[in-house]
Amino acid sequence: GEDVEQSLFLSVREGDSSVINCTYTDSSSTYLYWYKQEPGAGLQLLTYIFSNMDMKQDQRLTVLLNKKDKHLSLRIADTQTGDSAIYFCAEPNNFNKFYFGSGTKLNVKP
Amino acid sequence: EAQVTQNPRYLITVTGKKLTVTCSQNMNHEYMSWYRQDPGLGLRQIYYSMNVEVTDKGDVPEGYKVSRKEKRNFPLILESPSPNQTSLYFCASGASATTDTQYFGPGTRLTVL
């Protein structure tokens, strides 16, 4: 199957920026997604980027896409304790399958 | 309220005892899928369905079955559960597979003894 990789942990202080990175292998994906999972809950869509874009900004969130290196990143500005969660990048392929990364657990220290 | 529901939320069972986890969505979505979440492995797709009576294997289908007799329901069946199927299971639905948001259920924590 496809390989979507993320680092497992990230710890930041409240007010700092967080950057969560993801590498993927299928360059045919039309969209790439970021999902957020809060403790004890299912996944919720956080944001997404169309594959022909380099950057997308949505309030405190900035998504950067480097198609050449197959690298996706999520930047959270002014990180708050409520941002503590697990963040997953995901890519669907042309065969209607979804591939998720292992998830990055973001810990925000007050 | 648009939602994906799963039942049960928690289940402890024994090896070999058949079980079914139900999934239902009220958004008239065509695409539905099942995932399992294991520490350090993220979510892995078990099965997916493009529409009624159309199902296909994901990355980890062994030991699981699904059916899609109605658009809203997509049950996951474990005919003979084994301890390595102890996991957190999520059902999800979306208008399509690749270009639309996937909505996730709250999860079912399954323990097989």
PDB file of C-alpha atoms in Angstrom:
ATOM      1  CA  GLY A   1       0.000   0.000   0.000  1.00  0.00           C
ATOM      2  CA  GLU A   2       0.920   3.628   0.122  1.00  0.00           C
ATOM      3  CA  ASP A   3       3.264   4.982   2.722  1.00  0.00           C
ATOM      4  CA  VAL A   4       2.285   8.074   4.677  1.00  0.00           C
ATOM      5  CA  GLU A   5       4.780   8.958   7.387  1.00  0.00           C
ATOM      6  CA  GLN A   6       4.682  11.333  10.314  1.00  0.00           C
ATOM      7  CA  SER A   7       6.731  11.789  13.442  1.00  0.00           C
ATOM      8  CA  LEU A   8       4.906  10.476  16.490  1.00  0.00           C
ATOM      9  CA  PHE A   9       5.272  13.304  19.001  1.00  0.00           C
ATOM     10  CA  LEU A  10       5.605  17.077  19.143  1.00  0.00           C
ATOM     11  CA  SER A  11       5.728  19.216  22.258  1.00  0.00           C
ATOM     12  CA  VAL A  12       5.418  23.014  22.191  1.00  0.00           C
ATOM     13  CA  ARG A  13       4.700  25.827  24.622  1.00  0.00           C
ATOM     14  CA  GLU A  14       1.432  27.704  24.531  1.00  0.00           C
ATOM     15  CA  GLY A  15       1.694  30.670  22.169  1.00  0.00           C
ATOM     16  CA  ASP A  16       4.444  29.125  20.033  1.00  0.00           C
ATOM     17  CA  SER A  17       3.914  27.842  16.507  1.00  0.00           C
ATOM     18  CA  SER A  18       3.614  24.111  15.875  1.00  0.00           C
ATOM     19  CA  VAL A  19       4.726  22.480  12.657  1.00  0.00           C
ATOM     20  CA  ILE A  20       3.614  18.938  11.922  1.00  0.00           C
ATOM     21  CA  ASN A  21       5.216  17.218   8.949  1.00  0.00           C
ATOM     22  CA  CYS A  22       4.078  14.413   6.695  1.00  0.00           C
ATOM     23  CA  THR A  23       5.591  12.610   3.723  1.00  0.00           C
ATOM     24  CA  TYR A  24       3.552  10.581   1.284  1.00  0.00           C
ATOM     25  CA  THR A  25       4.188   8.382  -1.725  1.00  0.00           C
ATOM     26  CA  ASP A  26       1.204   8.631  -4.094  1.00  0.00           C
ATOM     27  CA  SER A  27       1.647  11.679  -6.269  1.00  0.00           C
ATOM     28  CA  SER A  28      -1.734  11.182  -7.991  1.00  0.00           C
ATOM     29  CA  SER A  29      -3.855  12.290  -5.015  1.00  0.00           C
ATOM     30  CA  THR A  30      -6.231  15.122  -5.863  1.00  0.00           C
ATOM     31  CA  TYR A  31      -6.525  16.304  -2.277  1.00  0.00           C
ATOM     32  CA  LEU A  32      -4.456  15.886   0.845  1.00  0.00           C
ATOM     33  CA  TYR A  33      -6.071  16.154   4.233  1.00  0.00           C
ATOM     34  CA  TRP A  34      -5.317  16.945   7.833  1.00  0.00           C
ATOM     35  CA  TYR A  35      -7.523  15.393  10.501  1.00  0.00           C
ATOM     36  CA  LYS A  36      -7.587  16.066  14.222  1.00  0.00           C
ATOM     37  CA  GLN A  37      -8.423  13.489  16.867  1.00  0.00           C
ATOM     38  CA  GLU A  38      -9.161  14.690  20.376  1.00  0.00           C
ATOM     39  CA  PRO A  39      -8.918  12.218  23.275  1.00  0.00           C
ATOM     40  CA  GLY A  40     -11.668   9.604  23.180  1.00  0.00           C
ATOM     41  CA  ALA A  41     -13.181  10.945  19.978  1.00  0.00           C
ATOM     42  CA  GLY A  42     -13.291  10.148  16.294  1.00  0.00           C
ATOM     43  CA  LEU A  43     -11.432  12.107  13.646  1.00  0.00           C
ATOM     44  CA  GLN A  44     -12.578  15.491  12.445  1.00  0.00           C
ATOM     45  CA  LEU A  45     -11.462  17.166   9.261  1.00  0.00           C
ATOM     46  CA  LEU A  46      -9.213  20.085  10.103  1.00  0.00           C
ATOM     47  CA  THR A  47      -8.262  21.312   6.659  1.00  0.00           C
ATOM     48  CA  TYR A  48      -7.287  20.087   3.223  1.00  0.00           C
ATOM     49  CA  ILE A  49      -5.290  21.263   0.240  1.00  0.00           C
ATOM     50  CA  PHE A  50      -5.880  20.700  -3.435  1.00  0.00           C
ATOM     51  CA  SER A  51      -2.893  19.073  -5.084  1.00  0.00           C
ATOM     52  CA  ASN A  52      -2.280  21.950  -7.497  1.00  0.00           C
ATOM     53  CA  MET A  53      -1.788  24.408  -4.623  1.00  0.00           C
ATOM     54  CA  ASP A  54       1.410  25.141  -2.744  1.00  0.00           C
ATOM     55  CA  MET A  55      -0.112  26.766   0.271  1.00  0.00           C
ATOM     56  CA  LYS A  56      -3.450  27.217   1.962  1.00  0.00           C
ATOM     57  CA  GLN A  57      -4.149  29.455   4.930  1.00  0.00           C
ATOM     58  CA  ASP A  58      -7.175  29.112   7.150  1.00  0.00           C
ATOM     59  CA  GLN A  59      -7.083  31.371  10.240  1.00  0.00           C
ATOM     60  CA  ARG A  60      -4.341  29.946  12.487  1.00  0.00           C
ATOM     61  CA  LEU A  61      -3.677  27.028  10.160  1.00  0.00           C
ATOM     62  CA  THR A  62      -1.257  27.040   7.236  1.00  0.00           C
ATOM     63  CA  VAL A  63      -0.828  24.021   5.002  1.00  0.00           C
ATOM     64  CA  LEU A  64       2.245  23.792   2.790  1.00  0.00           C
ATOM     65  CA  LEU A  65       2.547  21.276  -0.011  1.00  0.00           C
ATOM     66  CA  ASN A  66       5.790  20.417  -1.771  1.00  0.00           C
ATOM     67  CA  LYS A  67       4.780  18.034  -4.538  1.00  0.00           C
ATOM     68  CA  LYS A  68       8.306  17.503  -5.775  1.00  0.00           C
ATOM     69  CA  ASP A  69       9.413  16.177  -2.391  1.00  0.00           C
ATOM     70  CA  LYS A  70       5.970  14.714  -1.549  1.00  0.00           C
ATOM     71  CA  HIS A  71       5.994  16.659   1.674  1.00  0.00           C
ATOM     72  CA  LEU A  72       3.001  18.142   3.456  1.00  0.00           C
ATOM     73  CA  SER A  73       3.102  20.267   6.565  1.00  0.00           C
ATOM     74  CA  LEU A  74       0.595  21.814   8.941  1.00  0.00           C
ATOM     75  CA  ARG A  75       1.533  24.926  10.847  1.00  0.00           C
ATOM     76  CA  ILE A  76      -0.583  26.039  13.789  1.00  0.00           C
ATOM     77  CA  ALA A  77       0.109  29.615  14.824  1.00  0.00           C
ATOM     78  CA  ASP A  78      -0.284  30.748  18.446  1.00  0.00           C
ATOM     79  CA  THR A  79      -0.820  27.170  19.633  1.00  0.00           C
ATOM     80  CA  GLN A  80      -3.290  26.817  22.494  1.00  0.00           C
ATOM     81  CA  THR A  81      -3.788  24.049  25.049  1.00  0.00           C
ATOM     82  CA  GLY A  82      -7.026  23.187  23.229  1.00  0.00           C
ATOM     83  CA  ASP A  83      -4.914  22.249  20.214  1.00  0.00           C
ATOM     84  CA  SER A  84      -3.507  19.261  22.110  1.00  0.00           C
ATOM     85  CA  ALA A  85      -4.607  16.254  20.066  1.00  0.00           C
ATOM     86  CA  ILE A  86      -3.379  13.727  17.538  1.00  0.00           C
ATOM     87  CA  TYR A  87      -3.058  15.062  13.993  1.00  0.00           C
ATOM     88  CA  PHE A  88      -3.237  12.775  10.986  1.00  0.00           C
ATOM     89  CA  CYS A  89      -2.369  13.506   7.415  1.00  0.00           C
ATOM     90  CA  ALA A  90      -4.287  11.474   4.866  1.00  0.00           C
ATOM     91  CA  GLU A  91      -4.269  10.917   1.154  1.00  0.00           C
ATOM     92  CA  PRO A  92      -6.793   9.088  -0.985  1.00  0.00           C
ATOM     93  CA  ASN A  93      -5.490   7.341  -4.061  1.00  0.00           C
ATOM     94  CA  ASN A  94      -7.106   6.913  -7.458  1.00  0.00           C
ATOM     95  CA  PHE A  95      -8.471   3.533  -6.427  1.00  0.00           C
ATOM     96  CA  ASN A  96     -10.725   5.040  -3.753  1.00  0.00           C
ATOM     97  CA  LYS A  97      -8.593   3.881  -0.850  1.00  0.00           C
ATOM     98  CA  PHE A  98      -7.596   6.181   1.987  1.00  0.00           C
ATOM     99  CA  TYR A  99      -4.177   6.161   3.584  1.00  0.00           C
ATOM    100  CA  PHE A 100      -3.470   7.776   6.930  1.00  0.00           C
ATOM    101  CA  GLY A 101      -0.199   8.557   8.594  1.00  0.00           C
ATOM    102  CA  SER A 102       0.578   7.179  12.034  1.00  0.00           C
ATOM    103  CA  GLY A 103      -0.521  10.420  13.659  1.00  0.00           C
ATOM    104  CA  THR A 104       1.478  13.087  15.485  1.00  0.00           C
ATOM    105  CA  LYS A 105       0.547  13.627  19.099  1.00  0.00           C
ATOM    106  CA  LEU A 106       0.790  17.349  19.845  1.00  0.00           C
ATOM    107  CA  ASN A 107       1.309  18.261  23.477  1.00  0.00           C
ATOM    108  CA  VAL A 108       0.895  21.945  24.329  1.00  0.00           C
ATOM    109  CA  LYS A 109       2.444  23.004  27.599  1.00  0.00           C
ATOM    110  CA  PRO A 110       0.987  26.013  29.433  1.00  0.00           C
TER     111      PRO A 110
ATOM    112  CA  GLU B   1     -27.909  16.460  12.911  1.00  0.00           C
ATOM    113  CA  ALA B   2     -25.552  14.933  10.360  1.00  0.00           C
ATOM    114  CA  GLN B   3     -23.746  12.050  11.962  1.00  0.00           C
ATOM    115  CA  VAL B   4     -22.195   8.623  11.753  1.00  0.00           C
ATOM    116  CA  THR B   5     -23.204   6.283  14.562  1.00  0.00           C
ATOM    117  CA  GLN B   6     -21.528   3.066  15.636  1.00  0.00           C
ATOM    118  CA  ASN B   7     -22.667   0.391  18.041  1.00  0.00           C
ATOM    119  CA  PRO B   8     -21.510  -0.845  20.391  1.00  0.00           C
ATOM    120  CA  ARG B   9     -18.992   1.723  21.615  1.00  0.00           C
ATOM    121  CA  TYR B  10     -17.202  -0.835  23.766  1.00  0.00           C
ATOM    122  CA  LEU B  11     -17.101  -4.601  23.450  1.00  0.00           C
ATOM    123  CA  ILE B  12     -15.181  -7.324  25.250  1.00  0.00           C
ATOM    124  CA  THR B  13     -15.529 -10.771  23.751  1.00  0.00           C
ATOM    125  CA  VAL B  14     -13.748 -14.113  23.523  1.00  0.00           C
ATOM    126  CA  THR B  15     -11.844 -15.736  20.707  1.00  0.00           C
ATOM    127  CA  GLY B  16     -14.090 -17.303  18.085  1.00  0.00           C
ATOM    128  CA  LYS B  17     -17.383 -15.708  19.072  1.00  0.00           C
ATOM    129  CA  LYS B  18     -18.897 -14.017  16.031  1.00  0.00           C
ATOM    130  CA  LEU B  19     -19.703 -10.349  16.405  1.00  0.00           C
ATOM    131  CA  THR B  20     -21.047  -7.456  14.354  1.00  0.00           C
ATOM    132  CA  VAL B  21     -20.314  -3.776  14.753  1.00  0.00           C
ATOM    133  CA  THR B  22     -22.981  -1.621  13.183  1.00  0.00           C
ATOM    134  CA  CYS B  23     -22.438   1.659  11.367  1.00  0.00           C
ATOM    135  CA  SER B  24     -25.112   4.015  10.139  1.00  0.00           C
ATOM    136  CA  GLN B  25     -25.005   7.447   8.487  1.00  0.00           C
ATOM    137  CA  ASN B  26     -27.825   9.906   7.845  1.00  0.00           C
ATOM    138  CA  MET B  27     -26.173  12.020   5.158  1.00  0.00           C
ATOM    139  CA  ASN B  28     -27.076   9.909   2.120  1.00  0.00           C
ATOM    140  CA  HIS B  29     -23.373   9.322   1.465  1.00  0.00           C
ATOM    141  CA  GLU B  30     -22.343   6.839  -1.162  1.00  0.00           C
ATOM    142  CA  TYR B  31     -18.860   6.111   0.189  1.00  0.00           C
ATOM    143  CA  MET B  32     -18.420   4.305   3.498  1.00  0.00           C
ATOM    144  CA  SER B  33     -15.406   2.644   5.032  1.00  0.00           C
ATOM    145  CA  TRP B  34     -14.036   0.914   8.103  1.00  0.00           C
ATOM    146  CA  TYR B  35     -10.686   1.560   9.764  1.00  0.00           C
ATOM    147  CA  ARG B  36      -8.796   0.171  12.665  1.00  0.00           C
ATOM    148  CA  GLN B  37      -6.528   2.341  14.782  1.00  0.00           C
ATOM    149  CA  ASP B  38      -3.542   0.835  16.543  1.00  0.00           C
ATOM    150  CA  PRO B  39      -0.812   2.698  18.461  1.00  0.00           C
ATOM    151  CA  GLY B  40       1.988   3.841  16.204  1.00  0.00           C
ATOM    152  CA  LEU B  41       0.227   2.584  13.070  1.00  0.00           C
ATOM    153  CA  GLY B  42      -2.346   5.274  12.542  1.00  0.00           C
ATOM    154  CA  LEU B  43      -5.573   4.292  10.814  1.00  0.00           C
ATOM    155  CA  ARG B  44      -5.595   1.424   8.379  1.00  0.00           C
ATOM    156  CA  GLN B  45      -8.480   0.874   6.038  1.00  0.00           C
ATOM    157  CA  ILE B  46     -10.190  -2.507   6.378  1.00  0.00           C
ATOM    158  CA  TYR B  47     -12.963  -2.351   3.769  1.00  0.00           C
ATOM    159  CA  TYR B  48     -14.731   0.326   1.827  1.00  0.00           C
ATOM    160  CA  SER B  49     -17.911   0.601  -0.180  1.00  0.00           C
ATOM    161  CA  MET B  50     -18.577   2.861  -3.140  1.00  0.00           C
ATOM    162  CA  ASN B  51     -22.336   2.259  -3.054  1.00  0.00           C
ATOM    163  CA  VAL B  52     -25.022  -0.310  -2.262  1.00  0.00           C
ATOM    164  CA  GLU B  53     -23.815  -3.842  -3.002  1.00  0.00           C
ATOM    165  CA  VAL B  54     -20.353  -2.540  -3.964  1.00  0.00           C
ATOM    166  CA  THR B  55     -17.605  -3.335  -1.467  1.00  0.00           C
ATOM    167  CA  ASP B  56     -13.860  -3.724  -1.772  1.00  0.00           C
ATOM    168  CA  LYS B  57     -10.864  -4.605   0.350  1.00  0.00           C
ATOM    169  CA  GLY B  58      -8.735  -1.992   1.992  1.00  0.00           C
ATOM    170  CA  ASP B  59      -5.258  -2.604   3.306  1.00  0.00           C
ATOM    171  CA  VAL B  60      -6.056  -5.008   6.165  1.00  0.00           C
ATOM    172  CA  PRO B  61      -9.194  -7.020   5.253  1.00  0.00           C
ATOM    173  CA  GLU B  62      -8.139 -10.412   6.644  1.00  0.00           C
ATOM    174  CA  GLY B  63     -10.532 -11.696   9.303  1.00  0.00           C
ATOM    175  CA  TYR B  64     -13.282  -9.202   8.480  1.00  0.00           C
ATOM    176  CA  LYS B  65     -16.403  -9.113   6.355  1.00  0.00           C
ATOM    177  CA  VAL B  66     -18.750  -6.290   5.433  1.00  0.00           C
ATOM    178  CA  SER B  67     -22.045  -5.859   3.658  1.00  0.00           C
ATOM    179  CA  ARG B  68     -23.839  -2.898   2.112  1.00  0.00           C
ATOM    180  CA  LYS B  69     -27.469  -3.826   1.576  1.00  0.00           C
ATOM    181  CA  GLU B  70     -28.737  -0.307   2.232  1.00  0.00           C
ATOM    182  CA  LYS B  71     -27.075   3.004   1.575  1.00  0.00           C
ATOM    183  CA  ARG B  72     -27.112   4.144   5.195  1.00  0.00           C
ATOM    184  CA  ASN B  73     -25.720   0.984   6.856  1.00  0.00           C
ATOM    185  CA  PHE B  74     -22.321  -0.663   6.623  1.00  0.00           C
ATOM    186  CA  PRO B  75     -21.836  -3.339   9.293  1.00  0.00           C
ATOM    187  CA  LEU B  76     -18.452  -4.864  10.075  1.00  0.00           C
ATOM    188  CA  ILE B  77     -18.528  -8.586  10.807  1.00  0.00           C
ATOM    189  CA  LEU B  78     -15.887 -10.615  12.608  1.00  0.00           C
ATOM    190  CA  GLU B  79     -16.806 -14.243  12.004  1.00  0.00           C
ATOM    191  CA  SER B  80     -14.174 -15.672  14.349  1.00  0.00           C
ATOM    192  CA  PRO B  81     -12.452 -12.895  16.274  1.00  0.00           C
ATOM    193  CA  SER B  82      -8.886 -13.353  17.448  1.00  0.00           C
ATOM    194  CA  PRO B  83      -6.822 -11.362  19.980  1.00  0.00           C
ATOM    195  CA  ASN B  84      -4.912  -9.584  17.198  1.00  0.00           C
ATOM    196  CA  GLN B  85      -8.194  -7.913  16.236  1.00  0.00           C
ATOM    197  CA  THR B  86      -8.237  -6.080  19.553  1.00  0.00           C
ATOM    198  CA  SER B  87      -8.274  -2.492  18.384  1.00  0.00           C
ATOM    199  CA  LEU B  88     -10.200   0.763  18.068  1.00  0.00           C
ATOM    200  CA  TYR B  89     -12.496   0.700  15.058  1.00  0.00           C
ATOM    201  CA  PHE B  90     -13.884   3.664  13.159  1.00  0.00           C
ATOM    202  CA  CYS B  91     -16.550   3.850  10.523  1.00  0.00           C
ATOM    203  CA  ALA B  92     -16.548   6.797   8.134  1.00  0.00           C
ATOM    204  CA  SER B  93     -18.695   8.081   5.293  1.00  0.00           C
ATOM    205  CA  GLY B  94     -18.381  10.681   2.566  1.00  0.00           C
ATOM    206  CA  ALA B  95     -20.140  11.809  -0.583  1.00  0.00           C
ATOM    207  CA  SER B  96     -17.226  10.381  -2.527  1.00  0.00           C
ATOM    208  CA  ALA B  97     -13.933   8.717  -1.782  1.00  0.00           C
ATOM    209  CA  THR B  98     -11.381  11.192  -2.928  1.00  0.00           C
ATOM    210  CA  THR B  99     -12.812  14.676  -3.172  1.00  0.00           C
ATOM    211  CA  ASP B 100     -15.079  15.019  -0.177  1.00  0.00           C
ATOM    212  CA  THR B 101     -14.743  15.216   3.575  1.00  0.00           C
ATOM    213  CA  GLN B 102     -14.913  11.911   5.378  1.00  0.00           C
ATOM    214  CA  TYR B 103     -17.115  11.989   8.476  1.00  0.00           C
ATOM    215  CA  PHE B 104     -16.082   9.657  11.258  1.00  0.00           C
ATOM    216  CA  GLY B 105     -18.096   7.806  13.844  1.00  0.00           C
ATOM    217  CA  PRO B 106     -17.130   7.947  17.538  1.00  0.00           C
ATOM    218  CA  GLY B 107     -15.274   4.620  17.466  1.00  0.00           C
ATOM    219  CA  THR B 108     -15.751   1.121  18.870  1.00  0.00           C
ATOM    220  CA  ARG B 109     -13.171  -0.221  21.265  1.00  0.00           C
ATOM    221  CA  LEU B 110     -12.996  -3.987  20.837  1.00  0.00           C
ATOM    222  CA  THR B 111     -11.117  -6.361  23.118  1.00  0.00           C
ATOM    223  CA  VAL B 112     -10.818 -10.021  22.141  1.00  0.00           C
ATOM    224  CA  LEU B 113      -9.651 -12.277  24.963  1.00  0.00           C
TER     225      LEU B 113
END
